[in-house]
Coordinates of C-alpha atoms in Angstrom, one line a residue:
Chain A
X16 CA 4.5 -18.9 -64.5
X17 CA 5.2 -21.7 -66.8
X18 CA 5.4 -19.5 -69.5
X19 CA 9.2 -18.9 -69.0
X20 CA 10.0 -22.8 -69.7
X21 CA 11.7 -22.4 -72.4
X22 CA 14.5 -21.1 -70.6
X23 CA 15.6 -24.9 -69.4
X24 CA 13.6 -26.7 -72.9
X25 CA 14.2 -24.2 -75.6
X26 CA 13.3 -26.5 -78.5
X27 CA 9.5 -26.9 -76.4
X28 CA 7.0 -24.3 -77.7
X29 CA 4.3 -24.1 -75.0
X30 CA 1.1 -22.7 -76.0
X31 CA 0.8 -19.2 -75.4
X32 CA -2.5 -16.8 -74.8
X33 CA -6.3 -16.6 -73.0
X34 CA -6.0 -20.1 -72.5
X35 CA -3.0 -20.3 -70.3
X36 CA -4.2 -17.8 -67.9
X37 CA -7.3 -19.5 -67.6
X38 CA -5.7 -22.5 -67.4
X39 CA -3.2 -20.5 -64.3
X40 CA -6.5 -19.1 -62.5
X41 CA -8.6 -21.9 -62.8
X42 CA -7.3 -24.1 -59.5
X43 CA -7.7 -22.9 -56.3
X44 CA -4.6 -23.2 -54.8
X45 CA -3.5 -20.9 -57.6
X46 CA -5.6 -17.9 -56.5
X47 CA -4.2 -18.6 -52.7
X48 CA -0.9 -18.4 -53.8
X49 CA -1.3 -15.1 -56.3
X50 CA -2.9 -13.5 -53.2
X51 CA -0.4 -14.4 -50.6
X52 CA 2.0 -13.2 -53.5
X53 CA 0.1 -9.9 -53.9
X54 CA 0.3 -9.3 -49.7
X55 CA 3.8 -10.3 -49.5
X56 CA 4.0 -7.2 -52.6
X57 CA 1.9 -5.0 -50.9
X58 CA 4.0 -5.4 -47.7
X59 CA 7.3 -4.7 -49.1
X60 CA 6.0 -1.7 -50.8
X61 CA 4.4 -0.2 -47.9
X62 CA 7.1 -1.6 -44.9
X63 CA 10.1 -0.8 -46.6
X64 CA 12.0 2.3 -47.6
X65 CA 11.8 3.3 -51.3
X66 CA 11.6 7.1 -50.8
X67 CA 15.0 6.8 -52.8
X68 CA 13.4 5.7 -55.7
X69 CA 11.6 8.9 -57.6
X70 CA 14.6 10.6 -57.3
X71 CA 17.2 8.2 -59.2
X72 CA 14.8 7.1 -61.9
X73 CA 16.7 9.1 -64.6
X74 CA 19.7 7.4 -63.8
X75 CA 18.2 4.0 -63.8
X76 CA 16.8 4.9 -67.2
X77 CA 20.5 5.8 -68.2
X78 CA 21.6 1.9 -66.8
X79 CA 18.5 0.3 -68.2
X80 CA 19.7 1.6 -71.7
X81 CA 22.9 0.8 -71.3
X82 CA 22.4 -2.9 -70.2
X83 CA 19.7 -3.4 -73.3
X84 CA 22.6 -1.2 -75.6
X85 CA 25.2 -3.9 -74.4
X86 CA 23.3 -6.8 -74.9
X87 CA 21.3 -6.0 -78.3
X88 CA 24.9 -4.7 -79.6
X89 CA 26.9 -7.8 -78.3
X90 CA 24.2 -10.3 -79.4
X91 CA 23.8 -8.9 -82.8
X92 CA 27.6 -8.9 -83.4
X93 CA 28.6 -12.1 -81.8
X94 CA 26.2 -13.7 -83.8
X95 CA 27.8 -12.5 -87.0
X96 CA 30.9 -14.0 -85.4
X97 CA 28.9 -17.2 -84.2
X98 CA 28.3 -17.8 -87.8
X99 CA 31.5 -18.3 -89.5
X100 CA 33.0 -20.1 -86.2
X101 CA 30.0 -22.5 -86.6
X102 CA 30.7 -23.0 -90.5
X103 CA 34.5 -23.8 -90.5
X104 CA 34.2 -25.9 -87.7
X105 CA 32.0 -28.6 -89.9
X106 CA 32.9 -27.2 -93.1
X107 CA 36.3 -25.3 -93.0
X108 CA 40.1 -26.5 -93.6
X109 CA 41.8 -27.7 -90.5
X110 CA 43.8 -24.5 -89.5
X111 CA 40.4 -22.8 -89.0
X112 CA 38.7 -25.5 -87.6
X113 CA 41.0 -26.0 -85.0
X114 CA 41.5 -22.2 -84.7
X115 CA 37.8 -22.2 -83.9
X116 CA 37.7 -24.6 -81.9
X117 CA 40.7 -23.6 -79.7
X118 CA 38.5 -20.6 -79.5
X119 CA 35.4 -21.6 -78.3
X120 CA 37.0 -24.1 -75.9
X121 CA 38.7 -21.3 -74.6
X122 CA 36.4 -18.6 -74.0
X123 CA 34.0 -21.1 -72.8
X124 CA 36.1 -22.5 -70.3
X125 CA 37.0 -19.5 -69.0
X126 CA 35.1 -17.4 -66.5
X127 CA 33.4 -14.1 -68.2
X128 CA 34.2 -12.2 -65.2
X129 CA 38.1 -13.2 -65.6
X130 CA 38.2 -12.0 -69.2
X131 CA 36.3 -8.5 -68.6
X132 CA 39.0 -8.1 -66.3
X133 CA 41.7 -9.3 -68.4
X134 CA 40.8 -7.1 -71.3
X135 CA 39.6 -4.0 -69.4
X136 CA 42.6 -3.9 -66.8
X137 CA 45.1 -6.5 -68.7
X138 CA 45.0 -4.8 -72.7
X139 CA 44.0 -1.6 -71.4
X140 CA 47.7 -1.3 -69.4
X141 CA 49.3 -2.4 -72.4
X142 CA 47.7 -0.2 -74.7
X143 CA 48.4 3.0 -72.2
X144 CA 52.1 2.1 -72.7
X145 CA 52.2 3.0 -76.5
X146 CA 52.3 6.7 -77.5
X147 CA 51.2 5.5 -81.1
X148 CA 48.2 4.2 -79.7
X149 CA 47.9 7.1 -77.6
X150 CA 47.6 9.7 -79.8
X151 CA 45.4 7.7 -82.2
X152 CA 41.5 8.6 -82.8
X153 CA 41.2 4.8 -80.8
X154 CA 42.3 6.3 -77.4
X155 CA 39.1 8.1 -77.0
X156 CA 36.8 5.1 -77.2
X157 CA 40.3 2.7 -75.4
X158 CA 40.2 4.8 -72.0
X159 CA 36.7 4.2 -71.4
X160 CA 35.1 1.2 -70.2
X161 CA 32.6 0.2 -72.3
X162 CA 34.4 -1.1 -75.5
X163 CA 36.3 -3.7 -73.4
X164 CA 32.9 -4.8 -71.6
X165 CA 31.3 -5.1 -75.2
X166 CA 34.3 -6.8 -76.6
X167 CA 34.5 -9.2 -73.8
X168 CA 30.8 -10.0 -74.1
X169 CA 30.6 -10.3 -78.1
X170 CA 33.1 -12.8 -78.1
X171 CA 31.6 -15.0 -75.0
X172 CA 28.4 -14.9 -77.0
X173 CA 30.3 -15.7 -80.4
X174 CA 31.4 -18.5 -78.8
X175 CA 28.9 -20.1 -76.9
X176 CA 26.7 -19.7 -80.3
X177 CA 29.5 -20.7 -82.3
X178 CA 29.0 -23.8 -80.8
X179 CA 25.2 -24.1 -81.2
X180 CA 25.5 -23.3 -85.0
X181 CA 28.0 -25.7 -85.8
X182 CA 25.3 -28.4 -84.4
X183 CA 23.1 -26.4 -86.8
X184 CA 25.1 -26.6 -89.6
X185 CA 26.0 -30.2 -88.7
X186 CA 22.9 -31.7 -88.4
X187 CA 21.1 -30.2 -91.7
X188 CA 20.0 -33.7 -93.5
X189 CA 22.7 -34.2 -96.1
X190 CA 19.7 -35.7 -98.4
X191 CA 19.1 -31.7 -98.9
X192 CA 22.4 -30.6 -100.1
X193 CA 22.7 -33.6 -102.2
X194 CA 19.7 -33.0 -103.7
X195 CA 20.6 -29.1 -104.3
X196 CA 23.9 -30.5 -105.6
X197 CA 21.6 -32.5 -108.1
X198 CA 19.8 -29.7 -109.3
X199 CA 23.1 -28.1 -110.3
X200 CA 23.4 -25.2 -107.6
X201 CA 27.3 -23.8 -107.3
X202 CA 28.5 -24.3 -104.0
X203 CA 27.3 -20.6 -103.0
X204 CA 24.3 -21.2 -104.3
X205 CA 24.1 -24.1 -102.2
X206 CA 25.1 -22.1 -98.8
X207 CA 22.9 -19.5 -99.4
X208 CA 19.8 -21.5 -100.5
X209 CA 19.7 -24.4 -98.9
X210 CA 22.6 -25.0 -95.8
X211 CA 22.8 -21.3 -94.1
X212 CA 19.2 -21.1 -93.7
X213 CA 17.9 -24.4 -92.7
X214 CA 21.0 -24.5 -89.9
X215 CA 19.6 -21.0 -88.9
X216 CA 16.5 -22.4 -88.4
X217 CA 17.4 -25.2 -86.7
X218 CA 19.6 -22.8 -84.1
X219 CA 16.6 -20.4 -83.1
X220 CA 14.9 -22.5 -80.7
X221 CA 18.2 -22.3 -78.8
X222 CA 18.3 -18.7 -79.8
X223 CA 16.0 -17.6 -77.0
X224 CA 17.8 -19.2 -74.3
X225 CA 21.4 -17.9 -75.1
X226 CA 19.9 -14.1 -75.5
X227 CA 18.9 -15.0 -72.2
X228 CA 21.8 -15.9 -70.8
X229 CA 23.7 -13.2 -72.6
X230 CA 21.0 -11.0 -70.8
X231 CA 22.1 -12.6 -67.8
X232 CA 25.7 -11.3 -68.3
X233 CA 25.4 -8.4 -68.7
X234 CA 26.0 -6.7 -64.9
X235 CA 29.4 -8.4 -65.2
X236 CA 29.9 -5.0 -67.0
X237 CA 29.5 -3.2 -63.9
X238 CA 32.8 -4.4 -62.8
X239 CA 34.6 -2.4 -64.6
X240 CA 33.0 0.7 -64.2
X241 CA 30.6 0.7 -66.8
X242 CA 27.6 2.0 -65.4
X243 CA 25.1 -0.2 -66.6
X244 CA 21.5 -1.0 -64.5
X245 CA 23.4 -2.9 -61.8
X246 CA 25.9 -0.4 -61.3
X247 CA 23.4 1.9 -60.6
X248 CA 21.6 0.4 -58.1
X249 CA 25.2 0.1 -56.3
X250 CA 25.3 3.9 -56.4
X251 CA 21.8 3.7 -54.9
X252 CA 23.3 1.2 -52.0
X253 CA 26.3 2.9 -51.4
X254 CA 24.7 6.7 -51.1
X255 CA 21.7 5.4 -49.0
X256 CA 23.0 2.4 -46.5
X257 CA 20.3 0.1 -47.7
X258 CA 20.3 -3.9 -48.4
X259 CA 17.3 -5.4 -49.5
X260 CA 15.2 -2.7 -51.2
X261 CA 17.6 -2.0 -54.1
X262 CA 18.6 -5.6 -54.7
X263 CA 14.9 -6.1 -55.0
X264 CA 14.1 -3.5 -57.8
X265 CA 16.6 -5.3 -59.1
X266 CA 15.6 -8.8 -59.1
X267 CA 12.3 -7.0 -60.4
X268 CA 13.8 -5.4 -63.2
X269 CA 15.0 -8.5 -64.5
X270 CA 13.0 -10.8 -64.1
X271 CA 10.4 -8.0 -66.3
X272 CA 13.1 -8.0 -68.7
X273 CA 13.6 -11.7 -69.2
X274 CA 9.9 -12.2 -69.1
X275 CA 9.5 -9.2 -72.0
X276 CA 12.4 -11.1 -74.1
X277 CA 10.9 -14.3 -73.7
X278 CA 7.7 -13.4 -74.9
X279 CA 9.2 -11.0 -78.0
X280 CA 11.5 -13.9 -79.0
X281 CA 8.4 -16.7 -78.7
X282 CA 6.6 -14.2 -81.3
X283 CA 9.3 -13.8 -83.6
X284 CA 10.0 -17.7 -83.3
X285 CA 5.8 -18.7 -83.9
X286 CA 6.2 -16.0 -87.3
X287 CA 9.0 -18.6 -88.5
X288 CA 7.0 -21.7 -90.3
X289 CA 8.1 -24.6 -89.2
X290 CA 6.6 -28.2 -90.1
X291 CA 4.8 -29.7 -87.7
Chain B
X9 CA 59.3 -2.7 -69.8
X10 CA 62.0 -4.7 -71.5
X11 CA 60.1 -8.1 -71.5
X12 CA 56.8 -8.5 -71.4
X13 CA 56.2 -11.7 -68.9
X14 CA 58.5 -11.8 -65.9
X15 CA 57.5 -15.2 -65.3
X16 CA 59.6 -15.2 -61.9
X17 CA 56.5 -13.3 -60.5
X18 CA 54.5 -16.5 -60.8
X19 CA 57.3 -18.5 -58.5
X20 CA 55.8 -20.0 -55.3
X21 CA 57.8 -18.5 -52.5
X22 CA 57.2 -14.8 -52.3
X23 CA 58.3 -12.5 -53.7
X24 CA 56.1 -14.9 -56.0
X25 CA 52.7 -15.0 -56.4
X26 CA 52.4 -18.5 -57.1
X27 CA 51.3 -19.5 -53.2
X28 CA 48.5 -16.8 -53.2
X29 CA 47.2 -17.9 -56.4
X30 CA 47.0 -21.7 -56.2
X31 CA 45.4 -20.6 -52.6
X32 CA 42.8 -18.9 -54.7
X33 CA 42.8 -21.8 -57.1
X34 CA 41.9 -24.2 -54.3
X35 CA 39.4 -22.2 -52.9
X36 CA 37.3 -22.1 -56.3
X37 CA 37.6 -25.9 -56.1
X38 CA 36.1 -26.0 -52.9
X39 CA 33.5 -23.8 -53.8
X40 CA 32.5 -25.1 -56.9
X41 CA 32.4 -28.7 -55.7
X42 CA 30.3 -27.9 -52.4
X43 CA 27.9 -25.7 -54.4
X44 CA 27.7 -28.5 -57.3
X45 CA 27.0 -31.2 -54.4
X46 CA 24.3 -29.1 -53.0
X47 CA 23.0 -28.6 -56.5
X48 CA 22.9 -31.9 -56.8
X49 CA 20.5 -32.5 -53.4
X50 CA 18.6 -30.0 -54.0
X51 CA 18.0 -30.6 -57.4
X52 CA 17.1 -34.3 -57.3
X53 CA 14.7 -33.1 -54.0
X54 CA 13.1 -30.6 -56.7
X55 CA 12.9 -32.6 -59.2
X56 CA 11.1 -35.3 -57.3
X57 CA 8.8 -32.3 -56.3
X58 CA 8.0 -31.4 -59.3
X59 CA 6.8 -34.6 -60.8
X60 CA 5.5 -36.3 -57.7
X61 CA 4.3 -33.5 -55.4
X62 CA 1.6 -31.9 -54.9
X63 CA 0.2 -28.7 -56.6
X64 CA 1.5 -26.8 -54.2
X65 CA 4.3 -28.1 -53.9
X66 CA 5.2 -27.9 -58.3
X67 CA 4.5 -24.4 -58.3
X68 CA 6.7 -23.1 -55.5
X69 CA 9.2 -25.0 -57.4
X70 CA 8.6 -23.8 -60.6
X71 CA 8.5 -20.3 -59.4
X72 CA 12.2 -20.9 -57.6
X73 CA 13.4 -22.4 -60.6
X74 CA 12.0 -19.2 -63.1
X75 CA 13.3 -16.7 -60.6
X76 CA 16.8 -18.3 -60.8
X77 CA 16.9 -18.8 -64.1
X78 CA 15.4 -15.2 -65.0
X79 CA 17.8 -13.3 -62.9
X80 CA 21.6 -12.4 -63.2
X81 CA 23.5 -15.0 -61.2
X82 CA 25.8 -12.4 -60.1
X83 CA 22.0 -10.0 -58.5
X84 CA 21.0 -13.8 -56.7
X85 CA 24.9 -13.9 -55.6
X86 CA 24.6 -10.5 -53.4
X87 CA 21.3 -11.4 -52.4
X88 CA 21.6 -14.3 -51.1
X89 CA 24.8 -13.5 -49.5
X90 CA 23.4 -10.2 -47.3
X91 CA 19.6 -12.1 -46.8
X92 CA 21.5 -15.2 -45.8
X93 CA 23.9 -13.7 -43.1
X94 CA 21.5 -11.2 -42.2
X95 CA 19.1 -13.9 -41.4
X96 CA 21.2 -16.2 -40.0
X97 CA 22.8 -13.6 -37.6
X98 CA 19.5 -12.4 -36.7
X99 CA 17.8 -15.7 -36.1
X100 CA 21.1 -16.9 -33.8
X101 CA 20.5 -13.2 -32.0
X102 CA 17.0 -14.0 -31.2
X103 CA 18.3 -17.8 -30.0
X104 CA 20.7 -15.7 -27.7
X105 CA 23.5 -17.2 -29.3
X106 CA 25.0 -13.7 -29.8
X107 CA 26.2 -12.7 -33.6
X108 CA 27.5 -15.6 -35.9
X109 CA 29.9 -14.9 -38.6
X110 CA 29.3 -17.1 -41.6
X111 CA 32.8 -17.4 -43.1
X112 CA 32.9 -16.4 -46.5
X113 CA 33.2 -20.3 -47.8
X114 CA 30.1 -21.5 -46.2
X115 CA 27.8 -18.5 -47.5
X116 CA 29.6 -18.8 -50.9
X117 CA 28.6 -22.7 -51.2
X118 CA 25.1 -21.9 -49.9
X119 CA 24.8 -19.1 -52.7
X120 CA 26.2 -21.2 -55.7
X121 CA 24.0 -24.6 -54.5
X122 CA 21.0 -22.5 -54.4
X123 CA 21.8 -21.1 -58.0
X124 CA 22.6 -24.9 -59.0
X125 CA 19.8 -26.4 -58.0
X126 CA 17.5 -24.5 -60.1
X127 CA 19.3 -25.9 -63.1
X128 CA 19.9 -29.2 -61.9
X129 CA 16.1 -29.6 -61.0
X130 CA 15.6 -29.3 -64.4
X131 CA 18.5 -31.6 -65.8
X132 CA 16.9 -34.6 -63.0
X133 CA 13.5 -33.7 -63.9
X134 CA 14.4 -34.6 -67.7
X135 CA 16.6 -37.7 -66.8
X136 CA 14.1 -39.1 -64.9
X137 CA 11.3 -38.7 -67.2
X138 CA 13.3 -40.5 -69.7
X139 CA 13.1 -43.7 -67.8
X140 CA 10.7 -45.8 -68.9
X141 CA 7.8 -45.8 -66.7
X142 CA 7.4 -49.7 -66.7
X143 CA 10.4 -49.9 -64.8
X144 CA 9.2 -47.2 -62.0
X145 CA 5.6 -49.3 -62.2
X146 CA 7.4 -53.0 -61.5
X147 CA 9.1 -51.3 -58.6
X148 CA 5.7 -50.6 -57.3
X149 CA 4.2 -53.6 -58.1
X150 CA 7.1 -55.3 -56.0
X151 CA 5.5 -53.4 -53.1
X152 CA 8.9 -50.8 -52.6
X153 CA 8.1 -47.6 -51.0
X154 CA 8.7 -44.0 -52.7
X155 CA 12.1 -44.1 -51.8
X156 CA 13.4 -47.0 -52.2
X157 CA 12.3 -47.0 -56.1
X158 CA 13.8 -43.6 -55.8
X159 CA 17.1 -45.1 -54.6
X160 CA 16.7 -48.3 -56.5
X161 CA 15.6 -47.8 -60.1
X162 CA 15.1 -44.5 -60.6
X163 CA 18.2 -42.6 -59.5
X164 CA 20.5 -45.8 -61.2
X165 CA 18.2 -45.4 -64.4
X166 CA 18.6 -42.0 -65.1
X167 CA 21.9 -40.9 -63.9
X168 CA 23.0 -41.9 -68.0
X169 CA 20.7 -39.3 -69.5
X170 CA 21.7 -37.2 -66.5
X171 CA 25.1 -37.2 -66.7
X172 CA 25.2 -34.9 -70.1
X173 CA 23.5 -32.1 -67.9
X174 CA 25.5 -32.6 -64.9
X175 CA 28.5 -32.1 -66.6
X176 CA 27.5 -29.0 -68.1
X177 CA 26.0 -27.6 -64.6
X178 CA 29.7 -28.8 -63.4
X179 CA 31.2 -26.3 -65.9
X180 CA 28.9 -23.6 -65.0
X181 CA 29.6 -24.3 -60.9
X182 CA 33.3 -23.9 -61.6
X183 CA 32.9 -20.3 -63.8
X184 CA 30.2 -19.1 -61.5
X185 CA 32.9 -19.2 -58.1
X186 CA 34.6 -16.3 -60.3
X187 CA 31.2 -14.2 -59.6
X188 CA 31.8 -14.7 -55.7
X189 CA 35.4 -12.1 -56.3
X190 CA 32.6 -9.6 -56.3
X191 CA 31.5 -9.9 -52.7
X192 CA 35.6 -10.4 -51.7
X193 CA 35.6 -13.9 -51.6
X194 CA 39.3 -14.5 -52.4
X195 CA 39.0 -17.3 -54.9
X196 CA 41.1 -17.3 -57.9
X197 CA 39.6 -14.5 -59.6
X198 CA 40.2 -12.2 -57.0
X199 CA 43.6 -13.8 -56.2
X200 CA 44.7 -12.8 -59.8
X201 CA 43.5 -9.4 -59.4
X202 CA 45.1 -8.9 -55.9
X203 CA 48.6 -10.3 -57.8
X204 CA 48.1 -8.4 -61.0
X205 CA 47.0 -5.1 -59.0
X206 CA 50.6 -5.4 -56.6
X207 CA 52.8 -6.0 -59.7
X208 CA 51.2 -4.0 -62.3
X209 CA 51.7 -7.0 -64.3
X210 CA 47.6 -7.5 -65.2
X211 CA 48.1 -9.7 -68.3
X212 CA 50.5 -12.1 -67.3
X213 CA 47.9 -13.4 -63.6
X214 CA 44.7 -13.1 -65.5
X215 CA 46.4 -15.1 -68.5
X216 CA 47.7 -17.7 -65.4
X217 CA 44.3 -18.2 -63.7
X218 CA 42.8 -18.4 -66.9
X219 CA 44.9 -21.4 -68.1
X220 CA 44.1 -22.7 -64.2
X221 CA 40.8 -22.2 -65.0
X222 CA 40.8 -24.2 -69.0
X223 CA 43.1 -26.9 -67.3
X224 CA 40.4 -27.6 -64.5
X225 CA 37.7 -27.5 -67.7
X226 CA 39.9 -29.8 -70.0
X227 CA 40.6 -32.4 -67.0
X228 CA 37.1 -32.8 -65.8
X229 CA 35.4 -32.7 -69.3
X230 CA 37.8 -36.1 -69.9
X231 CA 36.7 -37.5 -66.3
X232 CA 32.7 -36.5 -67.4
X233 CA 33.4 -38.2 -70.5
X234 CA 34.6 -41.6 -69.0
X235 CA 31.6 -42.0 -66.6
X236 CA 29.4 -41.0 -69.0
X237 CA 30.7 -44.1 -71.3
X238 CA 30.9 -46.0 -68.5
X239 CA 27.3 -45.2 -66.8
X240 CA 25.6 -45.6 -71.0
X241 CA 26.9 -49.2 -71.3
X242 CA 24.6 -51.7 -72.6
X243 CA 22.1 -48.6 -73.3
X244 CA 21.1 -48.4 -77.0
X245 CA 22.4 -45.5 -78.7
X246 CA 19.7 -43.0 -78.3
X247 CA 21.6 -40.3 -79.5
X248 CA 20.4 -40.7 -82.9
X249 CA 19.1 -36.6 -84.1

């Protein structure tokens, strides 16, 4: 179990392997709890009603795709937003600093839900009213849901990273760019040796927890009709009349997935050397 | 469609929707500051759980705090909300009170102090084990009792490293009210929508509660700011990366 700290100290690397779950199964209050954990499983597989289940697994293939398609595609691409936001906000002129920072303030002070709703129901109306836009190759992808659902979460993610980069790219020792400056590098040189990596590595230990977050997000999709995982288990709840049992697969489908992403982005993190 | 905000939709009387939206408005307030208060309890219970109780005791609450932190808050939102009125209703049934409505406020608190307490757990459980531990050990050598070292020197000595946390959590309480337009709680969120679906005029309410929303951010990041000075004075500078 405490393998998922990271979430709350993401900078904290706990040891990971045989030695933890020894370390899990070796007091007795442990193996109580696991068992009483087990019956309370056993119980809600056998007491409740999942004869629902076999026959919309297709479909909640189809939701599980799209809710990792959504958040691989929106992490990938805000963070190729999150970059430049980060660098002009230390680095950049004033008009795109405080462009950037008008923009990160806003998004992040702003419910996710709100903007979803203000792109999908807001810009889509106003893009229905143009014929030009209408009659374009864009219309295809503008009527449906998803683009607005990946735009709206790209940009929250841009933004909240936006803001851990800049801490990145603020707090790389200036000793180090002095010295590169020493050495002769160009300015470029200097960005891509020395300042864009070390603030990347100083931003993946936060990495994990904003992909979780992000991860977190993603049913706001659902909202607007994009059927992603949680939109098909409210297909399952609506067609059958039942409360608990799809909300459950649910909470169990997530917590897998966050528990799959932790341990995938504590791998790729351990493969990056860091001192100490 | 000759202009492309008819601001006279936002006026207060109706035909305006300005009444219905700062009704709204009010309601995410109240929501957000009864679920952050919760938080708040429950948090500093589970933090003091988690570094003084028993074994037991730290791995419920780590398992609470994973679970919460591992799944969507708007999955935990619908869950809570149908387990806790289902259970509630029940339990009054089997009292022979008859059924019990839980109003949608009430539930909606609940449902966001239960989501904030994971978090603020955490934040507590960090403050207060940056307080030196000499202080906590005088305060048992003076013969005080659990709680009033809680009360006295512990709480008072790490509300400053607190407060950084609690102001983010405070940010989060007020976004996460907009999650509770799902189950048709009509906070601001769902207010705007209701307006924007009546008038057709979608961009000009969502812009409105979203500048409700920034304003409510702004303000209380400047009030966060001030008690944070105010609560790290005489405190060395630790901030130092």
């Amino acid at each position: 179990m405490a393998e998922l700290d990271t979430l709350s100290s993401p900078g904290r690397r706990p040891a990971l392997g045989p030695i933890r779950l020894s370390a899990v199964l070796a007091q007795p209050h442990r193996i109580v709890m696991l068992l009483v954990a087990l019956v309370g499983l056993v119980l809600i597989i056998r007491l409740m009603d999942w004869a629902w289940l076999p026959g919309y697994l297709p479909k909640l293939g189809e939701g599980l795709m799209m809710t990792l398609a959504m958040l691989v595609s929106s992490v990938f691409f805000g963070f190729l937003i999150a970059l430049p936001l980060g660098l002009v906000q230390v680095g950049g002129a004033w008009p795109f600093r405080w462009l950037a920072t008008g923009f990160c303030t806003i998004i992040r002070g702003t419910p996710l839900l709100l903007q979803m709703w203000l792109f999908y129901y807001g810009l889509g109306a106003v893009f229905a009213q143009f014929p030009e836009i209408r009659g374009s190759w864009a219309w295809d992808y503008l009527r449906q849901a998803w683009p607005y659902g990946f735009v709206a979460l790209t940009l929250s993610f841009a933004a909240y990273e936006g803001e851990v980069m800049r801490g990145a790219f603020a707090g790389v020792p200036r000793g180090e760019l002095e010295a590169a400056e020493a050495f002769g590098m160009s300015r470029w040189q200097i960005f891509r040796r020395i300042w864009f990596p070390r603030a990347v590595h100083r931003a993946l230990p936060t990495l994990t927890g904003e992909i979780i977050l992000q991860l977190k997000s993603t049913p706001l999709v659902a909202t607007i009709a994009v059927t992603d995982l949680y939109a098909v288990i409210t297909q399952v709840r609506q067609a059958t009349y039942l409360t608990y049992e799809p909300l459950l697969f649910l909470v169990a489908v997530y917590l897998c997935l966050s528990a799959v992403l932790i341990l995938t982005l504590r791998w790729v993190e351990n493969r990056v050397p860091t001192e100490r | 469609m000759t202009t492309v905000f008819d601001f006279s939709l936002l006026a207060y009387d109706p035909p305006g929707w300005g009444r219905v939206l700062l009704v709204g408005f009010w309601h995410s307030l109240q929501l957000a500051a009864g679920g952050y208060f919760l938080g708040v309890v429950i948090g500093i219970l589970g933090a003091a759980g988690k570094l003084y109780g028993g074994k037991v005791v730290r791995d419920l609450l780590e398992v609470y705090t994973m679970v919460i932190r591992a799944v969507p808050e708007l999955v935990l939102i619908l869950l809570f909300y149908y387990v806790g009125t289902d259970l509630l209703s029940r339990a009054s049934a089997a009292l022979g009170f008859g059924r019990v409505d839980i109003d949608g406020l009430t539930a909606g608190i609940m449902v966001i102090g239960l989501v904030q307490g994971a978090y603020a757990t955490e934040v507590f459980r960090g403050a207060i084990r940056a307080v030196p531990f000499g202080q906590i050990e005088a305060a048992r050598a003076f013969g005080m009792p659990g709680a009033l070292v809680m009360r006295r020197v512990t709480l008072p000595a790490m509300l400053p490293h607190a407060l950084p946390g609690m102001a983010n959590l405070w940010m989060i309480a007020t976004k996460d009210t907009a999650l509770l337009a799902v189950i048709g709680f009509s906070e601001l969120t769902l207010a705007a929508r209701q307006a924007a679906g009546a008038t057709r005029a979608y961009l000009l309410f969502f812009l409105t509660a979203g500048a409700l929303y920034l304003a409510l951010t702004l303000i209380s990041n400047v009030i966060f700011k001030r008690v944070e000075r105010r609560a790290r004075r005489g405190l060395v500078s630790a901030r130092q990366a």
